[in-house]
Amino acid sequence: MFDIAAELKKLPQKPGVYLMKNEAGEIIYVGKAINLRNRVRQYFQSSKNQTPKTRTMVPHIKEFEYIVTDSEMEALILECTLIKKYRPHYNIMLKDDKAYPYIKVTVQEDFPRIFTTRRREKDKAKYYGPFTDVLAMRETVETLHKLFPIRKCKKKLPKEIGKERPCLNHHIGQCLAPCSGQISKEVYGAYVKDAMDFLEGKHEDIRKKMEQEMQEAAERMEFEKAAGLRDKILAIQSVAQKQKMANMTLQEADVVAFARAFSQCLVQVFFIRDGKMTGRENFHMTAPEEQSRSEVMTAFVEQFYSGTAHVPKELILQEALMEEEAPLLESYLTARRGSKVTITVPQKGEKQKLVELAYKNANLIFEQFGEKMKREEMRTKGAMEELRQTLGILTPLHRVEAYDISNTQGFDSVGSMVVFEDGKAKYSDYRKFKIKTVAGANDYASMQEVLTRRWNHALREKAEGKTSSFTRLPDLILMDGGKIQVHAAEEIVAAFGMDIPVCGMVKDDRHRTRGLFFQNREITIPLTSESFQLVTRIQDEVHRFAITYHRKLRQQKAMHSALDEIKGIGQVRRKALMRHFGSVEKIAEAEVEDLLEVAEMNIPAAEAVYAFFHGIQQQQIASAQSGNVLQTAGEERA
């Protein structure tokens, strides 16, 4: 048993990260501290000065862990990493996890290449970006290769010069073929410099240069060359027009603002590079309503800039960072960039206008999708809260597990477990069980076997110090059925000494969700309510999952009953036959010539399959598909 009071006394007075856990051992919050002892103790002192979020969270804390670091900076980095790894319920979460692409120029090579990448390495190459509009970036690179015939291949030059003939790109005019030795390093470098000027927005100089070349080509009556240069000039003008000027005096900065409603936030970021707005991006965050705007902004800056490849020279924010976090974050960003990073919250002037523009954009997008977010909130978390109130459960419902049993006349019984967290299906935690100890159609005993195995697995993993989907216990158990199924589950829950409410999902004569069976009484839920829709989705999902697994076992049994009895037909040929014909019945109807159309089959194998099935009556073949064992050809002939 974890003794919180005793463990608080053992906390070191050092910087580090702490992890709060609930009763199931699930990490519900990750935080950092300059002094672990002082910070963690604050959670368990008088709640008078605590934030609403902390007051809500503390009753769920049953134990904690901590990791000591050498500095607060290390604690910040570790905190960001652990938040992304565990996605704790009470942390503000940045949902978008994007690695933005760059355009890379390998200037460290004798004959540089230009291509896109999502990794910014310390390799002395030149990087342009990041670009938030991937399509526009690809169009830029494509235009670049048309304007400047830079190589695309990965050949190691000059080591491989002359070893192969020039590729197709050279013949269509999109490569200078340095691999053939037809161009010097200096001349090739001039083209690369023009390409880099183009990427840096120096379009006017390049355009004038090409216009002069076009005029000279026309005077020499080289009209085809002049037409090609004309097309390149039009392409340059098209790209230049897409780059919108943001602020002539602002060279490199990110402008950040956000709009929020309920527990949803939409963050808008403008990316300004070389005095131009190269793009913008929206980010969706979840944050408890009691969190301040300053806390939301701090969480965004921490999580976004700990993962992005590029840190700009200046961050222009709509809201100030939390006072105790601001100096640390500024130092951290400066260290990541390698030069001074300034964080400002402008109140007037051009920067404030940019912030206002970002905020207006965030609001417009939020208005467009805000109603959808609100509906999704009501459909998921709202439905869970409505279900809690309907059942009269006092504690919040975060995780719900639902169970069902499926069999055919008592054969091939299977159990299914589906998980919904905050009203959404958590597919990674779904589990299926093949009933091992129960014979016949005994749903009561089958359900007890499933739940016993589920709790034993949880206890075993917890004893071993492991954390998985099984160690996270549910706040509510839903059974696909009524009184019998509920009592079966309640007996097992009580036997393990757990206090988890169990509720049955009752269906009508048409196999549609009718209501709930809870605490020995049936509860009717309004058909139009969000909680009723949620229960219906859960009941349909657990039934679907059980039926799908049961059908898979029947098909596997049907395949084993027939194909596995044929000499010379192993696993590879069996799968190939089923993939080609789709069913055992179709295989049985096939002629030798049809069987040989399967690549994995040879004449002896095809003849063996044909001989086997033509010694079996069609009635038995159909029986095999329903899961009954077919007799072998030898048995049939006997």
XYZ file of C-alpha atoms in Angstrom:
638
model
C 0.000 0.000 0.000
C 1.396 3.398 -1.041
C 1.636 5.695 2.001
C 1.479 9.242 0.588
C 2.423 10.931 3.890
C 5.494 8.733 4.316
C 6.570 9.134 0.691
C 6.275 12.939 0.869
C 8.965 12.944 3.568
C 11.337 11.072 1.247
C 11.105 13.614 -1.579
C 14.462 15.254 -2.395
C 14.926 19.010 -2.526
C 16.150 18.831 -6.116
C 14.772 19.712 -9.539
C 12.893 17.013 -11.398
C 9.627 15.687 -12.807
C 6.766 14.120 -10.845
C 4.093 11.718 -12.126
C 0.732 11.508 -10.359
C -1.123 8.169 -10.595
C -4.671 7.057 -9.873
C -5.862 3.859 -8.196
C -5.305 1.820 -11.370
C -1.694 2.988 -11.624
C -2.527 5.172 -14.617
C -0.534 8.412 -14.962
C -3.035 11.278 -14.750
C -0.667 14.254 -14.485
C 2.965 15.101 -15.239
C 4.622 18.193 -13.786
C 8.071 19.657 -13.202
C 9.592 21.402 -10.212
C 12.684 23.339 -9.130
C 12.262 21.682 -5.735
C 10.386 18.364 -5.838
C 9.676 18.266 -2.088
C 8.099 21.720 -1.956
C 6.110 21.340 -5.177
C 4.614 17.902 -4.635
C 3.697 18.670 -1.000
C 1.556 21.596 -2.177
C -0.913 19.169 -3.749
C -1.727 17.575 -0.387
C -1.987 20.736 1.734
C -4.984 23.018 2.257
C -7.120 23.283 -0.871
C -7.996 26.943 -0.192
C -5.276 28.284 -2.503
C -5.431 25.495 -5.081
C -6.689 26.001 -8.615
C -9.998 24.344 -9.604
C -8.068 21.857 -11.755
C -5.889 20.795 -8.807
C -8.892 20.462 -6.473
C -10.553 18.174 -9.037
C -7.425 16.075 -9.591
C -6.106 15.547 -6.036
C -8.843 13.098 -4.864
C -7.810 10.780 -7.719
C -4.116 10.739 -6.737
C -3.316 7.458 -5.022
C 0.461 7.396 -5.553
C 3.239 9.311 -7.291
C 6.677 8.815 -8.785
C 9.460 11.306 -9.433
C 12.572 11.587 -11.576
C 15.437 13.781 -10.376
C 17.260 15.896 -12.980
C 20.425 18.000 -12.850
C 18.640 21.241 -13.717
C 15.240 22.805 -14.212
C 15.993 22.954 -17.950
C 16.373 19.170 -18.047
C 13.133 18.856 -16.077
C 11.313 20.970 -18.685
C 12.563 18.788 -21.550
C 11.679 15.576 -19.706
C 8.231 16.912 -18.791
C 7.426 17.611 -22.472
C 8.603 14.141 -23.454
C 6.512 12.378 -20.790
C 3.374 14.404 -21.563
C 3.588 13.361 -25.208
C 4.246 9.753 -24.212
C 1.520 9.258 -21.589
C -1.021 11.947 -22.630
C -2.242 12.398 -18.996
C -5.868 13.279 -18.405
C -5.215 16.477 -16.408
C -2.477 17.978 -18.589
C -3.274 20.495 -21.302
C -2.728 18.549 -24.525
C -1.598 19.735 -27.932
C -3.386 17.287 -30.233
C -1.426 18.092 -33.410
C 1.935 16.332 -33.552
C 3.389 17.447 -36.863
C 6.931 17.483 -38.181
C 6.976 20.312 -40.678
C 8.947 19.828 -43.909
C 11.923 21.866 -45.086
C 13.599 22.420 -48.427
C 17.184 21.240 -48.102
C 20.132 22.367 -50.238
C 23.205 20.178 -49.724
C 25.740 23.005 -50.064
C 28.368 20.840 -48.327
C 28.527 18.650 -51.473
C 30.592 19.483 -54.576
C 27.454 19.248 -56.724
C 24.569 20.165 -54.384
C 21.038 18.705 -54.532
C 17.713 20.314 -53.605
C 14.933 18.221 -52.056
C 12.347 18.170 -49.256
C 12.888 16.651 -45.816
C 11.214 16.526 -42.405
C 14.480 16.122 -40.498
C 16.788 19.044 -39.811
C 20.255 17.622 -39.213
C 23.578 19.182 -38.247
C 25.221 18.434 -41.593
C 26.190 21.952 -42.828
C 23.370 21.890 -45.393
C 21.144 24.928 -45.987
C 17.519 24.559 -44.824
C 14.542 26.689 -45.890
C 11.298 26.570 -43.948
C 9.512 25.133 -42.100
C 6.595 25.040 -44.554
C 3.063 24.455 -43.250
C 1.493 24.219 -46.706
C 3.063 21.001 -47.995
C 1.369 21.223 -51.390
C 2.668 24.754 -51.967
C 6.149 23.659 -50.897
C 6.142 20.770 -53.369
C 4.979 23.108 -56.119
C 7.870 25.420 -55.234
C 10.422 22.585 -55.467
C 8.918 21.396 -58.749
C 9.102 24.937 -60.151
C 12.657 25.215 -58.855
C 13.801 22.132 -60.778
C 12.164 23.440 -63.940
C 13.852 26.830 -63.575
C 17.254 25.545 -62.483
C 18.330 22.097 -63.772
C 19.822 20.895 -60.464
C 20.388 17.153 -60.077
C 17.906 15.004 -58.143
C 19.905 11.770 -57.926
C 21.812 10.516 -54.845
C 25.038 9.711 -56.673
C 28.245 10.444 -54.819
C 29.929 13.077 -56.974
C 32.652 13.573 -58.110
C 33.509 9.974 -57.107
C 30.950 8.446 -59.509
C 31.435 10.850 -62.450
C 31.495 8.986 -65.782
C 30.396 5.606 -64.407
C 26.899 5.783 -65.938
C 25.115 7.576 -68.739
C 23.018 10.659 -67.890
C 19.458 9.866 -66.786
C 16.164 10.927 -68.353
C 16.085 14.213 -66.391
C 19.080 15.410 -68.433
C 17.378 14.569 -71.729
C 14.225 16.534 -70.821
C 16.252 19.549 -69.733
C 15.820 19.207 -65.944
C 19.374 18.199 -65.031
C 22.805 19.531 -66.021
C 24.222 15.981 -65.793
C 27.243 16.658 -63.552
C 27.521 12.849 -63.318
C 28.778 12.792 -66.925
C 31.456 15.433 -66.355
C 29.791 17.804 -68.856
C 29.701 20.745 -66.445
C 32.272 22.173 -64.050
C 31.757 22.595 -60.333
C 31.901 26.407 -60.694
C 29.276 26.672 -63.458
C 26.991 24.219 -61.622
C 27.464 26.252 -58.428
C 26.188 29.382 -60.192
C 22.907 27.612 -60.932
C 22.668 26.484 -57.297
C 23.236 30.075 -56.120
C 20.393 31.301 -58.363
C 18.154 28.595 -56.949
C 18.994 29.641 -53.387
C 18.324 33.300 -54.247
C 14.948 32.188 -55.573
C 14.168 30.374 -52.299
C 15.203 33.472 -50.346
C 12.660 35.551 -52.249
C 15.103 37.411 -54.541
C 12.791 36.893 -57.487
C 13.252 40.290 -59.081
C 16.981 39.868 -59.798
C 16.433 36.419 -61.302
C 13.491 37.640 -63.385
C 15.482 40.553 -64.836
C 18.384 38.240 -65.638
C 16.097 35.822 -67.480
C 14.333 38.636 -69.336
C 17.709 39.809 -70.644
C 18.608 36.234 -71.721
C 15.202 35.886 -73.412
C 15.711 39.156 -75.329
C 19.173 38.058 -76.481
C 17.846 34.655 -77.580
C 15.068 36.293 -79.568
C 17.566 38.609 -81.298
C 19.593 35.544 -82.302
C 16.305 34.004 -83.572
C 16.578 31.188 -81.005
C 12.835 31.324 -80.526
C 12.502 27.932 -78.822
C 15.012 28.958 -76.144
C 13.289 32.335 -75.775
C 9.906 30.640 -75.307
C 11.371 28.402 -72.605
C 12.774 31.433 -70.774
C 9.397 33.169 -71.098
C 7.689 30.218 -69.399
C 10.259 30.319 -66.597
C 9.643 34.043 -66.058
C 5.887 33.400 -65.782
C 6.555 30.644 -63.228
C 8.703 33.006 -61.139
C 5.963 35.645 -61.183
C 3.373 33.061 -60.123
C 5.435 31.945 -57.121
C 6.270 35.517 -56.129
C 2.593 36.495 -56.110
C 1.791 33.709 -53.618
C 4.140 35.169 -51.021
C 2.265 37.760 -48.985
C 4.168 40.562 -47.284
C 3.561 40.587 -43.552
C 5.837 43.244 -42.083
C 8.797 44.872 -43.807
C 10.640 45.374 -40.499
C 9.885 41.940 -39.020
C 12.289 39.386 -40.457
C 11.732 36.150 -38.519
C 8.995 35.497 -35.976
C 6.035 33.320 -35.061
C 2.802 35.058 -34.111
C 0.583 33.002 -31.770
C -3.036 33.618 -30.730
C -5.952 31.357 -29.786
C -9.701 31.193 -29.341
C -11.390 28.861 -26.859
C -14.769 27.518 -25.788
C -15.564 24.786 -23.286
C -12.495 22.551 -23.044
C -11.473 23.134 -26.660
C -8.893 25.638 -27.930
C -7.895 26.528 -31.465
C -4.425 28.059 -31.756
C -3.432 30.054 -34.844
C 0.266 30.522 -35.698
C 1.611 32.838 -38.395
C 5.109 31.936 -39.638
C 7.095 34.990 -40.798
C 10.427 34.411 -42.554
C 12.576 36.998 -44.318
C 9.870 39.637 -43.936
C 7.236 37.444 -45.591
C 4.445 35.332 -44.152
C 5.406 31.912 -45.451
C 2.369 30.188 -43.991
C -0.023 29.694 -41.115
C -1.253 26.688 -39.186
C -4.066 25.788 -36.802
C -3.627 23.594 -33.734
C -6.330 21.946 -31.663
C -5.773 21.740 -27.908
C -7.816 20.350 -25.051
C -7.664 22.268 -21.762
C -9.945 22.089 -18.705
C -12.189 25.151 -18.536
C -10.681 26.215 -15.216
C -7.222 26.619 -16.801
C -6.266 30.258 -17.389
C -5.379 31.633 -20.825
C -1.832 32.119 -19.603
C -1.619 28.419 -18.684
C -2.919 27.420 -22.124
C -0.380 29.619 -23.914
C 2.452 28.292 -21.745
C 1.449 24.679 -22.435
C 1.317 25.345 -26.197
C 4.750 26.987 -26.322
C 6.285 24.181 -24.233
C 4.819 21.337 -26.267
C 5.031 22.812 -29.761
C 8.551 24.248 -29.621
C 9.985 21.209 -27.865
C 9.124 19.175 -30.966
C 9.474 21.544 -33.922
C 12.760 21.560 -35.816
C 12.998 25.348 -36.031
C 12.772 27.977 -33.293
C 12.326 31.533 -34.645
C 14.173 34.614 -33.484
C 11.052 36.038 -31.851
C 7.756 34.746 -30.450
C 4.933 37.280 -30.543
C 2.192 36.058 -28.217
C -1.379 37.066 -27.546
C -1.107 36.087 -23.870
C 1.801 36.342 -21.448
C 3.401 33.123 -20.290
C 2.998 32.049 -16.677
C 5.277 34.261 -14.605
C 7.241 31.402 -13.042
C 7.690 29.659 -16.433
C 8.637 32.568 -18.710
C 12.377 32.912 -17.880
C 12.944 29.153 -18.111
C 11.137 28.847 -21.433
C 13.033 31.788 -22.910
C 16.340 30.193 -21.868
C 15.254 26.811 -23.224
C 14.242 28.231 -26.619
C 17.478 30.234 -26.805
C 19.460 27.055 -26.167
C 17.513 25.184 -28.854
C 17.993 27.930 -31.439
C 21.623 28.615 -30.574
C 21.032 32.384 -30.377
C 18.848 34.784 -28.421
C 15.080 34.187 -28.631
C 12.796 37.034 -27.574
C 9.248 36.499 -26.271
C 6.980 39.547 -26.488
C 3.303 40.312 -25.759
C 2.711 43.526 -27.724
C 0.102 46.051 -26.601
C 0.275 48.405 -29.584
C 1.978 48.925 -32.940
C 2.476 46.572 -35.903
C 3.173 43.487 -33.790
C -0.074 43.960 -31.883
C -1.926 44.221 -35.220
C -0.400 40.904 -36.295
C -1.545 39.288 -33.044
C -5.036 40.692 -33.573
C -5.053 39.333 -37.125
C -4.034 35.874 -35.875
C -6.761 36.027 -33.209
C -9.408 37.016 -35.766
C -8.362 34.105 -37.961
C -8.521 31.729 -34.990
C -12.009 33.010 -34.153
C -13.225 32.634 -37.739
C -12.019 29.042 -37.897
C -13.380 28.352 -34.424
C -16.790 29.711 -35.456
C -16.650 27.458 -38.502
C -15.733 24.335 -36.526
C -16.725 25.417 -33.017
C -20.273 24.107 -33.306
C -18.872 20.806 -34.513
C -16.482 20.730 -31.533
C -19.369 21.500 -29.185
C -21.473 18.701 -30.660
C -18.538 16.295 -30.383
C -18.036 17.345 -26.755
C -21.702 16.675 -25.969
C -21.607 13.392 -27.911
C -18.621 12.062 -25.955
C -17.758 13.610 -22.576
C -21.229 15.132 -22.267
C -22.829 11.738 -22.874
C -20.603 10.123 -20.232
C -21.610 12.769 -17.691
C -25.279 12.324 -18.609
C -24.921 8.545 -18.138
C -23.287 9.079 -14.732
C -26.147 11.279 -13.597
C -28.765 8.836 -14.913
C -27.225 5.977 -12.912
C -26.598 8.146 -9.855
C -22.878 7.319 -9.751
C -20.946 9.842 -7.643
C -17.486 9.635 -9.233
C -16.759 10.872 -12.787
C -16.866 8.315 -15.622
C -13.633 8.352 -17.588
C -13.185 4.723 -18.670
C -16.020 2.281 -19.469
C -15.521 -1.386 -20.388
C -18.244 -3.437 -22.093
C -18.424 -7.245 -22.409
C -20.313 -9.727 -24.589
C -20.337 -13.495 -25.244
C -20.904 -15.048 -28.681
C -21.346 -18.699 -29.714
C -23.228 -20.929 -32.140
C -25.449 -23.426 -30.337
C -22.885 -23.619 -27.562
C -19.839 -24.165 -29.795
C -16.810 -21.905 -30.270
C -17.751 -19.558 -27.423
C -15.807 -16.297 -27.368
C -15.851 -13.188 -25.206
C -15.191 -9.595 -26.225
C -14.124 -6.533 -24.269
C -14.370 -3.053 -25.758
C -13.216 0.161 -24.085
C -14.584 3.705 -24.309
C -12.655 6.576 -22.734
C -14.329 9.980 -22.432
C -17.058 8.729 -24.739
C -14.735 7.589 -27.540
C -13.794 4.062 -28.544
C -10.213 3.185 -27.569
C -9.473 0.449 -30.088
C -5.958 -0.253 -28.792
C -7.461 -1.505 -25.501
C -9.984 -3.898 -27.082
C -9.454 -7.530 -26.071
C -10.931 -10.867 -27.174
C -11.133 -14.118 -25.212
C -11.523 -17.696 -26.414
C -13.564 -19.519 -23.751
C -11.461 -22.354 -22.320
C -13.212 -23.790 -19.232
C -16.921 -23.704 -20.142
C -18.670 -26.262 -22.336
C -21.916 -25.493 -24.108
C -24.069 -22.379 -24.228
C -23.484 -21.088 -20.680
C -23.197 -17.315 -20.982
C -23.191 -16.877 -17.197
C -20.128 -19.067 -16.638
C -18.452 -17.833 -19.825
C -18.751 -14.234 -18.697
C -17.324 -15.088 -15.302
C -14.342 -16.779 -16.977
C -13.692 -13.693 -19.116
C -13.858 -11.283 -16.167
C -11.738 -13.556 -13.958
C -9.021 -13.711 -16.611
C -9.244 -9.949 -17.103
C -8.781 -9.151 -13.359
C -6.073 -11.805 -12.886
C -4.152 -10.324 -15.773
C -4.457 -6.858 -14.224
C -3.282 -8.022 -10.787
C -0.367 -9.969 -12.270
C 0.875 -7.016 -14.315
C 0.465 -4.641 -11.393
C 2.484 -6.991 -9.154
C 5.217 -7.044 -11.805
C 5.242 -3.228 -11.957
C 3.916 -3.128 -15.506
C 1.480 -0.597 -16.943
C -0.857 -1.645 -19.754
C -4.485 -1.508 -20.830
C -5.271 -4.292 -18.342
C -3.905 -2.404 -15.324
C -6.258 0.506 -16.020
C -9.482 -0.492 -14.272
C -12.835 0.845 -15.498
C -15.073 3.333 -13.730
C -18.119 1.411 -15.020
C -18.682 -2.079 -16.459
C -21.394 -2.498 -19.092
C -22.753 -5.972 -19.874
C -24.511 -6.853 -23.118
C -27.620 -8.228 -21.439
C -29.812 -7.869 -18.380
C -30.120 -9.311 -14.887
C -28.252 -12.615 -15.450
C -25.224 -11.024 -17.102
C -25.058 -8.235 -14.507
C -25.150 -10.675 -11.579
C -22.427 -12.789 -13.202
C -20.164 -9.748 -13.379
C -21.047 -8.471 -9.900
C -20.029 -11.793 -8.343
C -16.564 -11.634 -9.923
C -16.061 -7.949 -9.042
C -16.987 -8.688 -5.433
C -14.756 -11.795 -5.347
C -11.768 -9.632 -6.264
C -12.682 -7.046 -3.602
C -13.316 -4.279 -6.121
C -15.959 -1.579 -5.992
C -16.881 -1.035 -9.652
C -20.537 -0.451 -10.655
C -21.962 -2.964 -13.159
C -24.789 -2.056 -15.523
C -26.627 -4.150 -18.123
C -27.530 -2.931 -21.615
C -31.014 -4.336 -22.261
C -32.413 -4.937 -25.768
C -36.023 -5.203 -26.966
C -37.626 -7.971 -29.072
C -36.122 -6.432 -32.215
C -32.618 -6.606 -30.737
C -32.439 -2.820 -30.307
C -31.173 -1.020 -27.200
C -34.107 -0.491 -24.825
C -32.606 0.718 -21.560
C -30.278 -0.103 -18.665
C -30.417 -2.617 -15.817
C -28.718 -1.184 -12.734
C -28.975 -2.066 -9.047
C -31.760 -4.609 -9.674
C -34.011 -2.260 -11.602
C -34.494 -1.308 -15.238
C -33.859 2.330 -16.106
C -35.408 3.900 -19.191
C -33.314 6.498 -21.003
C -34.864 9.053 -23.405
C -34.241 7.852 -26.951
C -33.065 11.290 -28.075
C -30.542 11.750 -25.249
C -26.802 11.693 -25.852
C -26.354 9.032 -23.165
C -28.791 6.702 -24.966
C -26.914 7.187 -28.232
C -23.627 6.432 -26.456
C -24.970 3.252 -24.847
C -26.316 2.135 -28.240
C -22.904 2.707 -29.848
C -21.157 0.763 -27.080
C -23.642 -2.134 -27.256
C -23.399 -2.336 -31.047
C -19.610 -2.172 -30.867
C -19.138 -4.928 -28.267
C -21.574 -7.147 -30.176
C -19.796 -6.465 -33.476
C -16.400 -7.211 -31.965
C -17.608 -10.528 -30.481
C -19.361 -11.626 -33.680
C -16.325 -10.735 -35.817
C -14.008 -12.844 -33.647
C -16.495 -15.734 -33.553
C -16.889 -15.657 -37.347
C -13.106 -15.655 -37.762
C -12.776 -18.774 -35.583
C -15.523 -20.536 -37.565
C -13.799 -19.730 -40.834
C -10.460 -20.928 -39.499
C -12.115 -24.130 -38.313
C -13.776 -24.646 -41.689
C -10.417 -24.206 -43.413
C -8.737 -26.613 -41.002
C -11.521 -29.154 -41.383
C -10.909 -29.498 -45.091
C -7.690 -28.028 -46.436
C -5.456 -29.073 -43.543
C -6.352 -32.720 -44.195
C -4.957 -32.657 -47.749
C -1.458 -33.990 -48.113
C 0.886 -31.448 -49.690
C -1.264 -28.415 -48.806
C 0.512 -26.415 -46.145
C -0.155 -22.986 -44.694
C 1.136 -21.034 -47.712
C -0.940 -22.967 -50.258
C -3.991 -22.941 -47.985
C -3.909 -19.145 -47.700
C -3.263 -18.780 -51.438
C -6.258 -20.984 -52.296
C -8.583 -19.113 -49.948
C -7.336 -15.770 -51.262
C -7.914 -16.857 -54.871
C -11.271 -18.660 -54.533
C -12.724 -16.998 -51.436
C -14.333 -20.089 -49.863
C -13.887 -23.836 -49.329
C -16.990 -24.496 -51.440
C -15.502 -22.705 -54.469
C -12.245 -24.645 -54.050
C -14.256 -27.880 -53.994
C -15.982 -26.944 -57.253
C -12.725 -26.052 -59.054
C -11.177 -28.222 -61.775
C -7.460 -29.058 -61.800
C -6.874 -26.329 -64.421
C -8.571 -23.766 -62.181
C -6.469 -24.804 -59.207
C -3.275 -24.399 -61.242
C -4.108 -20.713 -61.758
C -2.948 -20.205 -58.163
C 0.759 -19.354 -58.358
C 1.700 -21.432 -55.325
C 0.112 -24.623 -56.743
C 1.807 -27.302 -58.868
C 0.254 -30.295 -60.677
C 0.604 -32.845 -57.816
C -0.875 -30.378 -55.287
C -3.767 -29.435 -57.611
C -4.559 -33.083 -58.285
C -4.478 -33.833 -54.536
C -6.991 -31.035 -53.832
C -9.246 -32.147 -56.681
C -9.145 -35.806 -55.608
C -9.837 -34.879 -51.992
C -12.932 -32.794 -52.644
C -14.396 -35.079 -55.268
C -14.536 -37.780 -52.646
C -16.696 -35.563 -50.411
C -20.394 -34.799 -50.834
C -21.452 -31.179 -51.336
C -23.608 -31.371 -48.199
C -20.503 -32.013 -46.115
C -18.649 -29.153 -47.798
C -21.418 -26.764 -46.842
C -21.254 -28.153 -43.318
C -17.527 -27.359 -43.208
C -18.244 -23.714 -43.920
C -20.566 -23.533 -40.918
C -17.740 -24.714 -38.692
C -18.251 -28.489 -38.602
C -15.317 -30.797 -39.173
C -15.187 -32.473 -42.580
C -14.068 -36.014 -42.820
C -10.934 -36.737 -44.769
C -11.068 -38.247 -48.238
C -9.719 -41.490 -46.882
C -12.425 -41.662 -44.221
C -15.108 -40.917 -46.817
C -13.885 -43.608 -49.166
C -13.780 -46.068 -46.278
